[in-house]
PDB file of C-alpha atoms in Angstrom:
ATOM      1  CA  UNK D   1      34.841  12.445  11.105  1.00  0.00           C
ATOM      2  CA  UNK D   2      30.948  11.751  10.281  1.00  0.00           C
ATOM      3  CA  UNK D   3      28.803  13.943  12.157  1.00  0.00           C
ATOM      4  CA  UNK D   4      26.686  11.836  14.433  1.00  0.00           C
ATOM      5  CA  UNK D   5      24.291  14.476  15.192  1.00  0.00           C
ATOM      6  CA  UNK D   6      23.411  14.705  11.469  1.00  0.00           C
ATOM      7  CA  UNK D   7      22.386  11.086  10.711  1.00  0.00           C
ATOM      8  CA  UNK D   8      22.063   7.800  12.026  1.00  0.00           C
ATOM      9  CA  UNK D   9      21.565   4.117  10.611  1.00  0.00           C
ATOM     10  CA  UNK D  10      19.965   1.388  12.963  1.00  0.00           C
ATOM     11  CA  UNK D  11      19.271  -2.140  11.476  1.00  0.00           C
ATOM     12  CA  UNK D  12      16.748  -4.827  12.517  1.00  0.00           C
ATOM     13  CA  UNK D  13      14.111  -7.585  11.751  1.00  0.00           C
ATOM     14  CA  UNK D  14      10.797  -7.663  11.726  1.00  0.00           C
ATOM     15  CA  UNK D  15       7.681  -9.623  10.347  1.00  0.00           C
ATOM     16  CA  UNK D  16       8.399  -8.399   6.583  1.00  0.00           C
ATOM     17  CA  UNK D  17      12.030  -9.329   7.030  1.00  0.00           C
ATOM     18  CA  UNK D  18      15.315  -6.986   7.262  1.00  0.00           C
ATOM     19  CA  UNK D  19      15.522  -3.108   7.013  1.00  0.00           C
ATOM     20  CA  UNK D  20      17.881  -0.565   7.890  1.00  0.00           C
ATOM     21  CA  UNK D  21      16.127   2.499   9.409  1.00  0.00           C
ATOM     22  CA  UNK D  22      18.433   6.192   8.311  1.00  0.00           C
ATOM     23  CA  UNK D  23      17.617   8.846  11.077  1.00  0.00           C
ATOM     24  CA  UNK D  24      18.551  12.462   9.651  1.00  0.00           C
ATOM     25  CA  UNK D  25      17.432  15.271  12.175  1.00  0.00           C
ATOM     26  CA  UNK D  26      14.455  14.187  13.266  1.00  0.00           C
ATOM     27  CA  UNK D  27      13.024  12.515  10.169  1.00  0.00           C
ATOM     28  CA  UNK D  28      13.653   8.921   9.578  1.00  0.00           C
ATOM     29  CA  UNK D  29      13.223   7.050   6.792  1.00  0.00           C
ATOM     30  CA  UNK D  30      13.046   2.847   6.538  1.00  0.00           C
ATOM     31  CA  UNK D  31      14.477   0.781   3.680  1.00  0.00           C
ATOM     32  CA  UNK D  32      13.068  -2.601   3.322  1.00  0.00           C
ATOM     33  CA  UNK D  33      15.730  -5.426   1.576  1.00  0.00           C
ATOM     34  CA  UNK D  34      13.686  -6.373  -1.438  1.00  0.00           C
ATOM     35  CA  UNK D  35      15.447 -10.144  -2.666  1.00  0.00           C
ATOM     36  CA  UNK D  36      16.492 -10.874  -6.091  1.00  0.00           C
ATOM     37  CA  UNK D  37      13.905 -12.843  -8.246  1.00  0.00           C
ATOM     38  CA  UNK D  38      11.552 -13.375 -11.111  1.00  0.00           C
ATOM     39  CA  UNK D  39       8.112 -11.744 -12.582  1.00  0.00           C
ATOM     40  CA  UNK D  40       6.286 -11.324 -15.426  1.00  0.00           C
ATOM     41  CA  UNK D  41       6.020  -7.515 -15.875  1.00  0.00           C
ATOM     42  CA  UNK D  42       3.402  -5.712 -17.126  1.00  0.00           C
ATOM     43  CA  UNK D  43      -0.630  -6.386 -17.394  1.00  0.00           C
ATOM     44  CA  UNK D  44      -2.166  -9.730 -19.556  1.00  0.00           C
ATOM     45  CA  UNK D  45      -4.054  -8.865 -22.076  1.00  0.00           C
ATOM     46  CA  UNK D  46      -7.319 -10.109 -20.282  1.00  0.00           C
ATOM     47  CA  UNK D  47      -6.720  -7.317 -17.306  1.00  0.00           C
ATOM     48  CA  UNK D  48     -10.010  -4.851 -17.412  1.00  0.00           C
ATOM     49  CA  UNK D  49      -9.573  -1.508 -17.578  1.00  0.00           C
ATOM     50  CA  UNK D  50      -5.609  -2.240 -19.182  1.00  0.00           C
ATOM     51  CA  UNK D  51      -4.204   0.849 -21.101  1.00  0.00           C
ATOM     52  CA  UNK D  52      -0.872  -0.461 -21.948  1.00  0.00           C
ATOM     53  CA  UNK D  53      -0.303  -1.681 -25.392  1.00  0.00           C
ATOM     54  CA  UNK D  54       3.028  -3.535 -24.311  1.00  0.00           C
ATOM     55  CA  UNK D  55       3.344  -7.769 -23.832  1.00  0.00           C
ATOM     56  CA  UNK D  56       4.084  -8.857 -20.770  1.00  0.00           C
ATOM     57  CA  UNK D  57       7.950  -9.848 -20.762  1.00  0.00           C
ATOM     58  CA  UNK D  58       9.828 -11.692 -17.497  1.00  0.00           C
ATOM     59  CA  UNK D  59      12.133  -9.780 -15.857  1.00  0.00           C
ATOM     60  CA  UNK D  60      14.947 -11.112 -13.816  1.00  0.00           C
ATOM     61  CA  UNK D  61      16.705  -8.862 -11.049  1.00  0.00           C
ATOM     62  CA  UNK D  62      19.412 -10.644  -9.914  1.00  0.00           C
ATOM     63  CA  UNK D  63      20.103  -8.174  -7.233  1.00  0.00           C
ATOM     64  CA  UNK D  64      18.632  -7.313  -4.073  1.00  0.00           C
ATOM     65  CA  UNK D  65      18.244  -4.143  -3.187  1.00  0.00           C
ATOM     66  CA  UNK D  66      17.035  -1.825  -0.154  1.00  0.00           C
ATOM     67  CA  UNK D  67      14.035   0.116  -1.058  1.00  0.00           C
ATOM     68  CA  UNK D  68      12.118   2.760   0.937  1.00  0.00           C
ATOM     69  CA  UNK D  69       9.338   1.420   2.883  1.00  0.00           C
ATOM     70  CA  UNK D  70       7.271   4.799   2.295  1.00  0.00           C
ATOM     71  CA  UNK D  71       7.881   7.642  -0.213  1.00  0.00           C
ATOM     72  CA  UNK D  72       9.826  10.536   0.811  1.00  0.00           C
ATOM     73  CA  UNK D  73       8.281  12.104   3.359  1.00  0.00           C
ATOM     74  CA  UNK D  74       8.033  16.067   3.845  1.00  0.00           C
ATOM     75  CA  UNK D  75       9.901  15.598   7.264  1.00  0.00           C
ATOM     76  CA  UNK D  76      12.582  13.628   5.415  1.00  0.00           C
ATOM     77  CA  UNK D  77      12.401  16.253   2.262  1.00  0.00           C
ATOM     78  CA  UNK D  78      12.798  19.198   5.087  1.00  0.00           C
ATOM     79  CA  UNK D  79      15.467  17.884   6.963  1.00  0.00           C
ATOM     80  CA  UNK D  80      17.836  17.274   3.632  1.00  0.00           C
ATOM     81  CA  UNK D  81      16.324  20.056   1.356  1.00  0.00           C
ATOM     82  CA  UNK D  82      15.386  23.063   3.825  1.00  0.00           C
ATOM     83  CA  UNK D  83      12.535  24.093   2.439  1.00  0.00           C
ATOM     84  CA  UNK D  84       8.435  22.445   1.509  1.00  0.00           C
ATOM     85  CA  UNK D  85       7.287  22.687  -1.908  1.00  0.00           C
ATOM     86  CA  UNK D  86       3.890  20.340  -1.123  1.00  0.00           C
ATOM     87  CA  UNK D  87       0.798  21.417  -1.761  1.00  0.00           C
ATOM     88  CA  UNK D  88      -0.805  19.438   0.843  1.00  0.00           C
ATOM     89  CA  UNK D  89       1.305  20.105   3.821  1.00  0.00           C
ATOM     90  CA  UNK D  90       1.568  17.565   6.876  1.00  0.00           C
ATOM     91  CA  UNK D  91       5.016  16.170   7.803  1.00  0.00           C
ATOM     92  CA  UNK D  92       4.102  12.550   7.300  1.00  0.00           C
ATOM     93  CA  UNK D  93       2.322  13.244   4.006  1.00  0.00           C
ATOM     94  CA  UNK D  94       4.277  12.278   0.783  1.00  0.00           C
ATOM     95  CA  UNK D  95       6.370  15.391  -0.179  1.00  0.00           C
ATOM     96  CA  UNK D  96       4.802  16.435  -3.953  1.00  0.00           C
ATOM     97  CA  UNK D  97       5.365  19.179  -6.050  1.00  0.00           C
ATOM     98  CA  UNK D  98       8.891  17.612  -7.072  1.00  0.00           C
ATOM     99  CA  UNK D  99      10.057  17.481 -10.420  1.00  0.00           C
ATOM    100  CA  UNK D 100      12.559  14.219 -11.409  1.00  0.00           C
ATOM    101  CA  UNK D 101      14.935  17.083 -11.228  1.00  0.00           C
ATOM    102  CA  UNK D 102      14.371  18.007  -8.064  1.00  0.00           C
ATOM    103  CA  UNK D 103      14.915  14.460  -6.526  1.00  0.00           C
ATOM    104  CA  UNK D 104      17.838  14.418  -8.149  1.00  0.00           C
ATOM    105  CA  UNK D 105      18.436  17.519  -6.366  1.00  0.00           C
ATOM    106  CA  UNK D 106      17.369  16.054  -3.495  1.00  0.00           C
ATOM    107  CA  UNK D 107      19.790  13.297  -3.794  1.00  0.00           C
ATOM    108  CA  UNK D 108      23.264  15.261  -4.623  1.00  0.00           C
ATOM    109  CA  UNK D 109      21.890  16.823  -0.988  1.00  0.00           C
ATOM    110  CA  UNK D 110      21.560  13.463   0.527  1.00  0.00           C
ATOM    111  CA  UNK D 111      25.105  11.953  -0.269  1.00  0.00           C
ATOM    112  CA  UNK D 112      26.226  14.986   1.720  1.00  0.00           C
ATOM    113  CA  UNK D 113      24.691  14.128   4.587  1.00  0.00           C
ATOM    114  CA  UNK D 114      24.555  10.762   4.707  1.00  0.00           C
ATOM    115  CA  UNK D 115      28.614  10.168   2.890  1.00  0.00           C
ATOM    116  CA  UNK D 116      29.746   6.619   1.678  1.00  0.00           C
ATOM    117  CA  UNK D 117      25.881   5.361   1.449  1.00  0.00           C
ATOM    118  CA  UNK D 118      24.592   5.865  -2.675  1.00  0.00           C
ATOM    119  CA  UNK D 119      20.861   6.436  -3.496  1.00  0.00           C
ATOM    120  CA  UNK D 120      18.555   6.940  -6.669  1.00  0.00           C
ATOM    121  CA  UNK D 121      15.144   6.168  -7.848  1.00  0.00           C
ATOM    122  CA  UNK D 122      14.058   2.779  -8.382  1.00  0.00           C
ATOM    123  CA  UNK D 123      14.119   1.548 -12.163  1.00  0.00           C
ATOM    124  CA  UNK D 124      10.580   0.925 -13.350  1.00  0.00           C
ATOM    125  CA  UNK D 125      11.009  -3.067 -13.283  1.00  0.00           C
ATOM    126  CA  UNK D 126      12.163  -2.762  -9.358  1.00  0.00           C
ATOM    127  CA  UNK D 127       9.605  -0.991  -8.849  1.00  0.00           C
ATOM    128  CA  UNK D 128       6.962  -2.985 -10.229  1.00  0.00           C
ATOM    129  CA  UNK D 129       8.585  -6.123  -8.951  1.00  0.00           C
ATOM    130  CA  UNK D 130       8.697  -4.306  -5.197  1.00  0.00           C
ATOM    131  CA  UNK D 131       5.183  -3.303  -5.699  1.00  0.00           C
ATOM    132  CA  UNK D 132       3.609  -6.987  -6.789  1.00  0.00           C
ATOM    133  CA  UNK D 133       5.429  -8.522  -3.510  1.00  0.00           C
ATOM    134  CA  UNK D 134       5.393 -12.125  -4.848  1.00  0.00           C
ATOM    135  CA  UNK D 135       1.899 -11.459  -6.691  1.00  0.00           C
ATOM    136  CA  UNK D 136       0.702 -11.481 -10.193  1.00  0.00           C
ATOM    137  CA  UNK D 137      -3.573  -9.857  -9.654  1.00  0.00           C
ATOM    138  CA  UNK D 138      -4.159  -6.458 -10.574  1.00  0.00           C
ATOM    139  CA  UNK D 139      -3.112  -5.126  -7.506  1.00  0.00           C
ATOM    140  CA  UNK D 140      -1.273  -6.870  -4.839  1.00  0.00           C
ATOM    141  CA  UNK D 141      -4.364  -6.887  -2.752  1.00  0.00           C
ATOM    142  CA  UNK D 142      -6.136  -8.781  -5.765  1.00  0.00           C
ATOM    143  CA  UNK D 143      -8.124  -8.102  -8.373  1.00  0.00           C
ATOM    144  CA  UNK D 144      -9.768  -4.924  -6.461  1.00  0.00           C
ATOM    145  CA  UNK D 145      -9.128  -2.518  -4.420  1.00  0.00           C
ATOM    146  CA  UNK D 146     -11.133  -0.038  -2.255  1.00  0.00           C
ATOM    147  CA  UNK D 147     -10.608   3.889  -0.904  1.00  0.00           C
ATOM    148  CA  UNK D 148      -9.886   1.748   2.492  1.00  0.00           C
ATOM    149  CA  UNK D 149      -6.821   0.618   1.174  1.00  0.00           C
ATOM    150  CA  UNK D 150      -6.106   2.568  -1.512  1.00  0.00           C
ATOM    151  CA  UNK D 151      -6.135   6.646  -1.842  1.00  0.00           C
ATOM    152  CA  UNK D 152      -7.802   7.193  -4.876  1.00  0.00           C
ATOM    153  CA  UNK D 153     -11.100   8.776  -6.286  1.00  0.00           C
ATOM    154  CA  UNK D 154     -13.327   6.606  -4.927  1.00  0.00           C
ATOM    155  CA  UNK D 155     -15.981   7.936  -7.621  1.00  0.00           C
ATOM    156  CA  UNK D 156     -14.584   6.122 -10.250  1.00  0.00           C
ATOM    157  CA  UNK D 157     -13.667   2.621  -8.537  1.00  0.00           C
ATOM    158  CA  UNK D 158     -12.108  -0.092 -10.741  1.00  0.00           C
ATOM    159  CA  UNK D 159     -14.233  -2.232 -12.715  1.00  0.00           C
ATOM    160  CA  UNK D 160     -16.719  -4.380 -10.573  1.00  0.00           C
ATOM    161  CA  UNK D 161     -15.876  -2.160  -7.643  1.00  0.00           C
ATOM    162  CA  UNK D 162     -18.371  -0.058  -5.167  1.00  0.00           C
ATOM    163  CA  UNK D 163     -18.109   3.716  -5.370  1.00  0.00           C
ATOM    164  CA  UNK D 164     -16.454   5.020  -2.241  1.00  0.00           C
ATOM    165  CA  UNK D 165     -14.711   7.713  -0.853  1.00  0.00           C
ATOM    166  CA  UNK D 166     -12.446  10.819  -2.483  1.00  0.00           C
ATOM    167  CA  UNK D 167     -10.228  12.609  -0.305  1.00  0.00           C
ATOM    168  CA  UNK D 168      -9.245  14.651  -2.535  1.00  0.00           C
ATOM    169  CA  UNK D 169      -5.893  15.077  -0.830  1.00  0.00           C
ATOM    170  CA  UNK D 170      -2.875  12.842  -0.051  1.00  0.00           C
ATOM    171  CA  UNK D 171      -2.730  10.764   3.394  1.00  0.00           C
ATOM    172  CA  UNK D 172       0.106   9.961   5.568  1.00  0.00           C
ATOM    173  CA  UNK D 173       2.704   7.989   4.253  1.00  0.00           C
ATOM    174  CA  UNK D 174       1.463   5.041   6.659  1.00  0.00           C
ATOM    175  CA  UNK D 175      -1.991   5.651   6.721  1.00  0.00           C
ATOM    176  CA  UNK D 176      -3.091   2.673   4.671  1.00  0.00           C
ATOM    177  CA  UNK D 177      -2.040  -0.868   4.237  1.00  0.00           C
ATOM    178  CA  UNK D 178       1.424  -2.075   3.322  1.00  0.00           C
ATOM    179  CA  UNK D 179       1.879  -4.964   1.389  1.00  0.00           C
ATOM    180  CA  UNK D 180       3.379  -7.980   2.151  1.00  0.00           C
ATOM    181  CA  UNK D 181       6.866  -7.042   1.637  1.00  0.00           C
ATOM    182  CA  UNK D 182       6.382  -4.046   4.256  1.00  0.00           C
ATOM    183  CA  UNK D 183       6.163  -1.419   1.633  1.00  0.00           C
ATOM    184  CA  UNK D 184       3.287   1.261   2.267  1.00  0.00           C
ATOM    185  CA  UNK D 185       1.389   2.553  -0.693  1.00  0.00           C
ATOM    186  CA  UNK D 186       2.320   1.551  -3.990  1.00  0.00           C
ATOM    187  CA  UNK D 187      -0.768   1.803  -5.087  1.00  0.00           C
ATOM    188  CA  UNK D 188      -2.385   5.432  -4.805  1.00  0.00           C
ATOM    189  CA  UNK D 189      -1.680   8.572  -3.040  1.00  0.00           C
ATOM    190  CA  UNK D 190       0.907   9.960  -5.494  1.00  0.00           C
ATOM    191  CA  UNK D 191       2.298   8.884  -8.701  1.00  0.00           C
ATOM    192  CA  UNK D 192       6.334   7.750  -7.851  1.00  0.00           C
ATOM    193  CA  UNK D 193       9.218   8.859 -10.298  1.00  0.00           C
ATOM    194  CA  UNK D 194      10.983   6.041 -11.552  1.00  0.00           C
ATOM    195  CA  UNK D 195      14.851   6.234 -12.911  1.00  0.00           C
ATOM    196  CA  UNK D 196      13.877   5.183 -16.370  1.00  0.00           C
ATOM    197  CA  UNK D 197      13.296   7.131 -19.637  1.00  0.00           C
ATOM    198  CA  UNK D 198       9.944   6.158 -20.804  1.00  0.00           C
ATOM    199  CA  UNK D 199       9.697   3.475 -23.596  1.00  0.00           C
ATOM    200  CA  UNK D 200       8.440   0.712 -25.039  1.00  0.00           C
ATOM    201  CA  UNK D 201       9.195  -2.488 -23.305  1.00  0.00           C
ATOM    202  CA  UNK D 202      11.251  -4.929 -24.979  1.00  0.00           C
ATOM    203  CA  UNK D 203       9.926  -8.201 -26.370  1.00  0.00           C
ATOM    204  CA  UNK D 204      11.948 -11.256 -25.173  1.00  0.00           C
ATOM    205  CA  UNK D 205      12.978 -11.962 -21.480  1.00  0.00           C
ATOM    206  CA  UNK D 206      15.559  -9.394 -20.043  1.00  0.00           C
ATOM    207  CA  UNK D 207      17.819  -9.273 -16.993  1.00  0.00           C
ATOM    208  CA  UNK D 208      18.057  -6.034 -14.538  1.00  0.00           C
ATOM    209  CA  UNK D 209      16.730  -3.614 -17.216  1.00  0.00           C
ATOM    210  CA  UNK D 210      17.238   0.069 -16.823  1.00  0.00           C
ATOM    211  CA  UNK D 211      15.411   1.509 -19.644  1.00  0.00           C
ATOM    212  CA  UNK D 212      17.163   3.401 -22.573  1.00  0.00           C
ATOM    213  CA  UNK D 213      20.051   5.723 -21.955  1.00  0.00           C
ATOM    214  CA  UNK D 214      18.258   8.715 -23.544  1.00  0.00           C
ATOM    215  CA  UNK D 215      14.361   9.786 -24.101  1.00  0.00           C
ATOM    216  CA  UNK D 216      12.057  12.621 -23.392  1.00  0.00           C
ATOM    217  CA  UNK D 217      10.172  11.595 -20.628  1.00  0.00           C
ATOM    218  CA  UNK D 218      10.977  10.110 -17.568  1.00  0.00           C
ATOM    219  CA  UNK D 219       8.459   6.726 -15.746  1.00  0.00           C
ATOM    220  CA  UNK D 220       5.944   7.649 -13.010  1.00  0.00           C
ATOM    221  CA  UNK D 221       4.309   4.804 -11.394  1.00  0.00           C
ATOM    222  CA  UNK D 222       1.751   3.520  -8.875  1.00  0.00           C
ATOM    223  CA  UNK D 223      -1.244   5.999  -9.231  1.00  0.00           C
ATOM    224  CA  UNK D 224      -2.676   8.983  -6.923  1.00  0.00           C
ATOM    225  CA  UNK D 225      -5.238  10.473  -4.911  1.00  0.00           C
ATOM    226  CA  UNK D 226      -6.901  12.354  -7.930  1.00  0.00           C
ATOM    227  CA  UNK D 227      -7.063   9.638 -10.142  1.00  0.00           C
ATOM    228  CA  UNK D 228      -9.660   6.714 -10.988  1.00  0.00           C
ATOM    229  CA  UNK D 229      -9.370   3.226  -9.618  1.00  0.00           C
ATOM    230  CA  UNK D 230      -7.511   1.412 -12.592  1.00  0.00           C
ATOM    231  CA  UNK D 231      -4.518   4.256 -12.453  1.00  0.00           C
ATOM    232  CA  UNK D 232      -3.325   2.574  -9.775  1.00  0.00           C
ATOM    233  CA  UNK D 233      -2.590  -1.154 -11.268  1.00  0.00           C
ATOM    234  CA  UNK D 234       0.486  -3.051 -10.296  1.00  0.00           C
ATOM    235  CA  UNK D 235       0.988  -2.926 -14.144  1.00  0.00           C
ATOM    236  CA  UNK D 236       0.164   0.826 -15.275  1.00  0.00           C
ATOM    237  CA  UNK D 237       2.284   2.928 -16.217  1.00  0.00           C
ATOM    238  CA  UNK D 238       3.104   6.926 -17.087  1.00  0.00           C
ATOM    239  CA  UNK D 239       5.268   9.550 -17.698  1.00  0.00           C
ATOM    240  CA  UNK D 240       6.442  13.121 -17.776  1.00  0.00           C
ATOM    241  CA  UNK D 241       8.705  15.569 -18.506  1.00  0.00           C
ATOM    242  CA  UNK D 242      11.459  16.009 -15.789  1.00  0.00           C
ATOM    243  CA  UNK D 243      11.438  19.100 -14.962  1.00  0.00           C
ATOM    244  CA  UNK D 244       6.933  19.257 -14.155  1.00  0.00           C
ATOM    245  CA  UNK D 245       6.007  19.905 -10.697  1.00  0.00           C
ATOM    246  CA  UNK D 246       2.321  18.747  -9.740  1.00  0.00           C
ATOM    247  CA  UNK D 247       0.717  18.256  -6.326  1.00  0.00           C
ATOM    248  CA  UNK D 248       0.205  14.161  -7.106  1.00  0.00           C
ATOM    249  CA  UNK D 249       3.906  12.995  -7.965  1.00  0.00           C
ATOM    250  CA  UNK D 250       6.375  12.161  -5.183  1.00  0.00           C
ATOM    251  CA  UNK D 251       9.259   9.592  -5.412  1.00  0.00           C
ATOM    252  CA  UNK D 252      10.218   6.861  -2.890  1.00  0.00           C
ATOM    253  CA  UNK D 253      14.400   5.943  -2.908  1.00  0.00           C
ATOM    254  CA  UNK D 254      16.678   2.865  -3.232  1.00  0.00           C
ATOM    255  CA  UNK D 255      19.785   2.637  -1.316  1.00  0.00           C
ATOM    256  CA  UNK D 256      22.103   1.389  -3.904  1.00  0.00           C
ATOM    257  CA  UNK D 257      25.475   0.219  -1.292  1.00  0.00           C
ATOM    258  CA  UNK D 258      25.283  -3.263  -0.327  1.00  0.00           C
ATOM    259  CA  UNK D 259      24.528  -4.276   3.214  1.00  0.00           C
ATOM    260  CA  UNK D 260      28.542  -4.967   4.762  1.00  0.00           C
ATOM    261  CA  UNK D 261      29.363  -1.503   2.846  1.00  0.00           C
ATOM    262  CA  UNK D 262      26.262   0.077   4.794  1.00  0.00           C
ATOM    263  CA  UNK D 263      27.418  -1.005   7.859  1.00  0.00           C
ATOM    264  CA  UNK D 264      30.966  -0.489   7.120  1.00  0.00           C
ATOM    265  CA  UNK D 265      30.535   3.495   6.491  1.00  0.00           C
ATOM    266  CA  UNK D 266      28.188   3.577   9.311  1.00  0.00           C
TER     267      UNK D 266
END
């Protein structure tokens, strides 16, 4: 018998469409359904400030998925993991200080908890596609952005943009604005490990892509509170080793079970 007290799934509908909402202790995290569909990933050529030396490529994903409307929270990391390894320490801040390892970690824990339902990191293509939201500008607000939407270092604002402010610390994990798929903070705040070895990206069109099956580093994404305005394109992209721990790299998850099988096992 599952143990009730442990964890709880509620679904519902709201203005940015369906999400299931997992309850473990007192943390809770949402998980927006992201729809299958088309982009073009990566940055044109034209985009200012564009570091990658890739081609754009379209990407089909011709499966939905549910992805987490926030990263991981510290409240969500404490309830499964027992412990805080942030630097900057609020329990609605984005747990950092996490190593790809550790999610994994993190994850083993979480199939304990929460049995029947699978998770993992998003590939870097779902998360690109999540981030954009139906958009193809530099950032899904546009073409610029501003320390009011985005947390970044406000010194160093992207091209054509005012200077503005630095926190010079992560925010809450809702603090700023979501896009228009209901996901909070792609952009900014702290760089998100993706599932994918880092590599090249491949030069014809390419259907659910899930990098190669062996590398040395593994895809961060989205950006982070230390880091200059154009870190934090829809289209840029870094890396690391798996194993580094630093207080500007967090993770958000996917839920990988379909919907009926969600609601089936809980």
């Amino acid at each position: 018998m599952k143990d009730e007290s442990r964890y709880v799934a509620e679904t519902s509908t709201d203005q940015y469409g369906k999400f299931i909402d997992i309850n473990i202790g007192r943390a809770c995290q949402r998980l927006r359904w992201i729809p299958p569909g088309e982009f073009m990933m990566g940055s044109p050529e034209s985009e200012a400030q564009r570091w990658e030396t890739e081609y754009q490529h379209w990407v089909t994903l011709s499966r939905g998925f549910w992805l987490a409307d926030t990263t991981c929270a510290q409240a969500l990391w404490e309830a499964v993991m027992g412990n805080n390894p942030s630097r900057f320490k609020g329990s609605e801040r984005p747990v950092e200080t996490v190593s790809w390892e550790d999610v994994q970690d993190f994850i083993e824990r979480l199939h304990e908890l929460v049995p029947g339902v699978g998770f993992r990191l998003p590939t870097e293509a779902e998360w690109e596609y999540a981030c954009r939201a139906g958009t193809s500008t530099t950032f899904w607000f546009g073409d610029q952005i501003t320390p009011e939407q985005v947390n970044y270092d406000g010194n160093y604002p992207y091209v054509g943009g005012k200077k503005g402010l630095y926190r010079k610390e992560t925010v809450a994990v809702k603090s700023l604005p979501c896009n228009d798929w209901g996901l909070y903070q792609m952009h900014g705040n702290v760089w998100e490990w993706c599932q994918d070895w880092y590599s090249g990206y491949p030069t014809s069109a390419v259907i659910d892509p899930v990098g190669p099956a062996e590398g040395e580093q593994r895809v961060l994404r989205g950006g982070c509170w230390i880091d200059f305005g154009w870190f934090a394109r829809s289209a840029q992209r870094d890396a690391d080793d798996a194993g580094s721990r630093y207080g500007y790299a967090g993770f958000r998850l996917i839920m990988k079970t379909e919907k009926r099988a969600v609601m089936k096992v809980l």
